[in-house]
Amino acid sequence: MKHHNTSYRELFINRLLWISVAVVVPAALILWLCSVAPAETSPEVIGAATVWDLAEPDDLLATAQGNDTTAFREGDAGFSAHHRVPDHFQEDGQDDLRLNVMAITDALLKKPHENDHIRRGPGRHIDSGANFGIVELLMTVTRNLPGIESPQEAPSQQVTVYYDDRGWVVAYLPADAPAAGIWRYDPQEQNRQVNDLEQNLLLLAINEVLAAARQDVPEIVDADQDTVGYYHWQHPDYNAFVLFGNASDGNPSDPVRFVVPPTIENILASASVLITSAPTPGQSPVTAELMVDDSAVVSVQQPTRLAVSGFTLQRTSDASRLYEVTVVVDDGANASGAVMLVYTKPSS
């Protein structure tokens, strides 16, 4: 595990990723997945998106329960985020801080406050011991949507949190869940979000644990993107990922375009789509789709408002091929979506 004050994100201007406005389609974005310096771009640059490293926490296994190597359930975990409460041990090796796992479990199993738009309902107990706890949380995919009266009605995703008395907190999707399930839509953001990660569900779930821990240790502060790492427990060879979004106001969205050079061989692709407008009484159910080129890789129809799916990215020998990502929704409705690419960077 890297030291807690080290950033886990790297701008592509140094490594892998560049997003710019296309000259021929001013509103469109181009995302380059390559290992060379970015090409020159138009002056209308929206900004560099972020490539995120994937790395296993390097001493999580020190937590033991009975005869188990670790209380953490590696076989149950898919895409994950991990954080360790900083300043956990003093230099002389004496305990400086021990998380009260029983108090945290008790808090997570209670119903959240009525105005809480992050967690939906009480958590579900999975496992616990003297030094660890595992609880499943339903995390809402958006803070607020028209037609949604309470967090209990909001579209949600299952996130499991592991925490132990040594300060480790790991939030993860189920082992077989598409990684794009971490995406969270924020209606206060711009319609097109280049890198939808600042408020992802895993980070928010970690902060639910830390908020519970703060009742016993007020000095504990929330995690952020500089203090978390990411890892896919079922794909340890994948070492990077990107997450980018698009939105539609009833017309097909301008495309987000990306290139995958042949040096990147392994890609785990997934996508989410969310109907963000309320249904109009008397209208036919609204349908929304996230398209990659001419194929709908994930679609949803009301009354369901959220869908997440993995898909196979069709590769060709053309190194300059542009993939196009668009969101399509019925007239009079709005929708937003995200694509997540988990992959192996070529060796430098």
XYZ file of N, CA and C in Angstrom, residues 21-134:
342
model
N -11.257 18.323 -27.517
C -12.409 18.568 -28.369
C -12.019 18.295 -29.806
N -12.849 17.536 -30.510
C -12.571 17.249 -31.914
C -12.807 18.497 -32.755
N -11.972 18.717 -33.747
C -12.100 19.900 -34.580
C -13.370 19.828 -35.420
N -13.696 18.636 -35.935
C -14.842 18.514 -36.829
C -16.157 18.480 -36.078
N -16.167 18.069 -34.824
C -17.381 18.059 -34.009
C -17.050 18.775 -32.702
N -17.309 20.081 -32.606
C -16.805 20.876 -31.481
C -17.204 20.346 -30.120
N -18.345 19.676 -29.981
C -18.785 19.225 -28.660
C -18.283 17.834 -28.332
N -17.675 17.155 -29.285
C -17.270 15.766 -29.061
C -15.928 15.700 -28.362
N -15.682 14.565 -27.738
C -14.432 14.354 -27.027
C -13.687 13.187 -27.653
N -12.369 13.248 -27.621
C -11.550 12.126 -28.074
C -10.694 11.661 -26.916
N -10.743 10.388 -26.629
C -9.963 9.799 -25.549
C -8.935 8.869 -26.172
N -7.670 9.126 -25.883
C -6.587 8.327 -26.456
C -6.039 7.406 -25.379
N -6.041 6.126 -25.658
C -5.457 5.137 -24.750
C -4.155 4.654 -25.379
N -3.072 5.317 -25.065
C -1.817 4.929 -25.681
C -0.676 5.230 -24.724
N 0.505 4.811 -25.098
C 1.645 4.971 -24.202
C 2.664 5.954 -24.755
N 2.218 6.802 -25.672
C 3.121 7.803 -26.223
C 2.625 9.176 -25.822
N 3.423 10.201 -26.127
C 3.022 11.563 -25.788
C 1.774 11.941 -26.576
N 0.892 12.762 -26.004
C -0.337 13.120 -26.700
C -0.065 13.935 -27.952
N -0.928 13.740 -28.960
C -0.801 14.522 -30.171
C -1.204 15.961 -29.897
N -0.826 16.859 -30.803
C -1.262 18.240 -30.666
C -2.780 18.296 -30.781
N -3.398 19.199 -30.039
C -4.853 19.272 -30.009
C -5.303 20.668 -30.367
N -6.611 20.797 -30.577
C -7.155 22.117 -30.858
C -7.058 22.976 -29.604
N -7.187 24.323 -29.737
C -7.112 25.186 -28.557
C -8.283 24.995 -27.610
N -9.370 24.323 -28.076
C -10.564 24.198 -27.254
C -10.478 22.960 -26.361
N -9.382 22.821 -25.661
C -9.163 21.617 -24.867
C -10.042 21.638 -23.623
N -10.806 20.582 -23.405
C -11.616 20.472 -22.197
C -10.730 20.099 -21.017
N -9.723 19.282 -21.242
C -8.829 18.931 -20.144
C -8.351 17.506 -20.251
N -7.379 17.185 -19.458
C -6.847 15.827 -19.443
C -7.637 14.995 -18.456
N -8.141 13.891 -18.900
C -8.782 12.961 -17.984
C -7.713 12.199 -17.230
N -8.127 11.280 -16.404
C -7.186 10.645 -15.493
C -7.133 9.141 -15.711
N -5.940 8.625 -15.766
C -5.712 7.182 -15.729
C -5.424 6.806 -14.284
N -6.111 5.789 -13.821
C -5.961 5.361 -12.428
C -5.244 4.017 -12.376
N -4.256 3.921 -11.524
C -3.521 2.676 -11.343
C -4.328 1.679 -10.509
N -4.106 0.415 -10.778
C -4.647 -0.670 -9.965
C -3.490 -1.361 -9.257
N -3.586 -1.505 -7.943
C -2.526 -2.154 -7.177
C -3.116 -2.778 -5.920
N -2.711 -3.992 -5.631
C -3.193 -4.684 -4.435
C -2.641 -4.010 -3.179
N -3.479 -3.824 -2.155
C -2.941 -3.308 -0.877
C -1.913 -4.279 -0.339
N -0.732 -3.782 0.002
C 0.403 -4.686 0.183
C 0.515 -5.323 1.559
N -0.249 -4.895 2.564
C -0.169 -5.596 3.837
C -1.542 -5.809 4.466
N -2.563 -5.833 3.647
C -3.896 -6.152 4.147
C -3.933 -7.543 4.755
N -3.136 -8.478 4.213
C -3.169 -9.862 4.662
C -2.626 -10.049 6.069
N -2.103 -8.993 6.670
C -1.611 -9.124 8.043
C -2.747 -9.327 9.039
N -3.987 -9.025 8.622
C -5.122 -9.237 9.517
C -5.520 -10.700 9.481
N -5.530 -11.374 10.630
C -5.870 -12.791 10.687
C -7.061 -13.011 11.595
N -7.830 -14.029 11.280
C -8.964 -14.402 12.118
C -8.956 -15.917 12.232
N -8.661 -16.435 13.406
C -8.590 -17.875 13.582
C -7.472 -18.459 12.755
N -7.781 -19.517 11.986
C -6.780 -20.162 11.143
C -6.701 -19.547 9.745
N -7.536 -18.553 9.446
C -7.528 -17.929 8.127
C -6.307 -17.035 7.972
N -5.802 -16.983 6.734
C -4.709 -16.051 6.442
C -5.183 -14.626 6.645
N -6.407 -14.352 6.250
C -6.978 -13.020 6.405
C -8.478 -13.142 6.544
N -9.072 -12.195 7.226
C -10.528 -12.175 7.334
C -11.169 -11.617 6.072
N -10.391 -10.931 5.246
C -10.928 -10.395 4.007
C -11.231 -11.529 3.030
N -12.373 -11.448 2.352
C -12.810 -12.522 1.448
C -12.437 -12.187 0.006
N -11.223 -12.562 -0.384
C -10.761 -12.235 -1.724
C -11.632 -12.843 -2.812
N -12.154 -14.046 -2.577
C -12.956 -14.725 -3.594
C -14.288 -14.064 -3.850
N -14.785 -13.263 -2.909
C -16.079 -12.593 -3.073
C -15.949 -11.225 -3.726
N -14.742 -10.702 -3.797
C -14.541 -9.306 -4.189
C -14.202 -9.178 -5.663
N -14.793 -8.158 -6.301
C -14.449 -7.797 -7.667
C -13.666 -6.508 -7.670
N -14.139 -5.534 -8.422
C -13.464 -4.243 -8.472
C -13.593 -3.567 -7.106
N -12.509 -2.967 -6.611
C -12.509 -2.485 -5.227
C -11.736 -1.182 -5.087
N -11.990 -0.521 -3.968
C -11.198 0.629 -3.529
C -10.756 0.356 -2.107
N -9.524 0.753 -1.753
C -9.029 0.509 -0.403
C -8.399 1.772 0.175
N -8.495 1.868 1.492
C -8.010 3.034 2.227
C -7.563 2.556 3.596
N -6.505 3.158 4.101
C -6.109 2.869 5.468
C -6.081 4.166 6.258
N -6.712 4.136 7.430
C -6.745 5.321 8.277
C -5.306 5.735 8.566
N -4.907 6.959 8.232
C -3.505 7.368 8.406
C -3.125 7.481 9.874
N -1.804 7.500 10.085
C -1.246 7.622 11.441
C -1.776 6.521 12.349
N -1.839 5.302 11.771
C -2.439 4.219 12.531
C -1.503 3.693 13.623
N -0.193 3.710 13.339
C 0.769 3.211 14.325
C 1.829 4.268 14.609
N 2.271 4.310 15.826
C 3.380 5.181 16.173
C 4.693 4.555 15.712
N 5.744 5.376 15.646
C 7.024 4.876 15.159
C 7.607 3.806 16.074
N 7.286 3.836 17.369
C 7.847 2.837 18.279
C 7.077 1.525 18.232
N 6.065 1.440 17.314
C 5.327 0.198 17.180
C 4.128 0.078 18.089
N 3.958 1.014 19.010
C 2.805 0.959 19.905
C 1.543 1.413 19.161
N 0.427 0.823 19.537
C -0.837 1.178 18.899
C -1.159 2.647 19.144
N -1.420 3.362 18.057
C -1.833 4.751 18.162
C -3.347 4.872 18.004
N -3.926 3.947 17.235
C -5.352 4.007 16.961
C -5.851 2.628 16.582
N -6.898 2.192 17.234
C -7.562 0.944 16.869
C -9.020 1.272 16.573
N -9.479 0.905 15.379
C -10.874 1.154 15.055
C -11.767 0.243 15.889
N -12.870 0.778 16.358
C -13.851 0.029 17.131
C -14.788 -0.651 16.145
N -14.450 -1.874 15.726
C -15.205 -2.538 14.657
C -16.630 -2.865 15.090
N -16.846 -3.152 16.363
C -18.198 -3.460 16.821
C -19.099 -2.229 16.737
N -18.562 -1.076 17.114
C -19.346 0.157 17.025
C -19.630 0.523 15.571
N -18.656 0.303 14.678
C -18.861 0.586 13.260
C -19.956 -0.316 12.692
N -19.887 -1.603 13.015
C -20.908 -2.537 12.535
C -22.288 -2.124 13.014
N -22.396 -1.776 14.272
C -23.679 -1.362 14.823
C -24.231 -0.146 14.085
N -23.368 0.818 13.776
C -23.826 2.029 13.086
C -24.269 1.727 11.657
N -23.531 0.835 10.954
C -23.874 0.532 9.569
C -25.150 -0.297 9.446
N -25.494 -1.027 10.500
C -26.706 -1.846 10.455
C -27.957 -1.061 10.829
N -27.773 0.194 11.205
C -28.916 1.051 11.511
C -29.385 1.768 10.247
N -30.635 2.185 10.261
C -31.196 2.950 9.155
C -30.513 4.303 9.092
N -30.098 4.756 7.894
C -29.459 6.076 7.797
C -30.471 7.193 8.035
N -29.963 8.391 8.213
C -30.833 9.539 8.419
C -31.728 9.749 7.208
N -32.898 10.320 7.412
C -33.866 10.508 6.344
C -33.309 11.349 5.197
N -32.434 12.301 5.511
C -31.895 13.169 4.466
C -30.623 12.616 3.837
N -30.289 11.360 4.141
C -29.092 10.736 3.592
C -29.388 10.237 2.183
N -28.735 10.827 1.175
C -28.925 10.408 -0.208
C -27.753 9.550 -0.689
N -26.959 9.050 0.218
C -25.813 8.215 -0.137
C -26.131 6.733 0.058
N -26.629 6.399 1.217
C -26.895 4.997 1.551
C -28.405 4.772 1.636
N -28.874 3.653 1.074
C -30.296 3.354 1.079
C -30.572 2.241 2.085
N -31.207 2.588 3.177
C -31.607 1.602 4.169
C -30.458 1.107 5.023
N -30.764 0.293 6.016
C -29.714 -0.274 6.870
C -28.865 -1.279 6.105
N -27.618 -1.438 6.536
C -26.747 -2.416 5.923
C -27.146 -3.841 6.283
N -26.585 -4.808 5.536
C -26.840 -6.228 5.806
C -25.565 -6.878 6.312
N -25.644 -7.509 7.469
C -24.473 -8.124 8.081
C -24.026 -9.339 7.283
N -22.742 -9.395 6.945
C -22.164 -10.531 6.220
C -21.316 -11.384 7.144
N -20.423 -10.752 7.889
C -19.518 -11.499 8.766
C -18.868 -10.508 9.723
N -18.407 -11.013 10.848
C -17.679 -10.158 11.787
C -16.912 -11.025 12.759
N -15.912 -10.422 13.363
C -15.117 -11.085 14.386
C -14.638 -10.049 15.378
N -13.727 -10.453 16.219
C -13.240 -9.533 17.239
C -12.487 -8.353 16.636
N -11.897 -8.553 15.432
C -11.051 -7.498 14.872
C -11.473 -7.055 13.475
N -12.650 -7.465 12.983
C -13.052 -7.062 11.643
C -14.567 -7.115 11.510
N -15.075 -6.480 10.463
C -16.485 -6.554 10.131
C -16.658 -6.499 8.627
N -17.724 -7.144 8.126
C -18.077 -7.089 6.706
C -19.573 -6.838 6.622
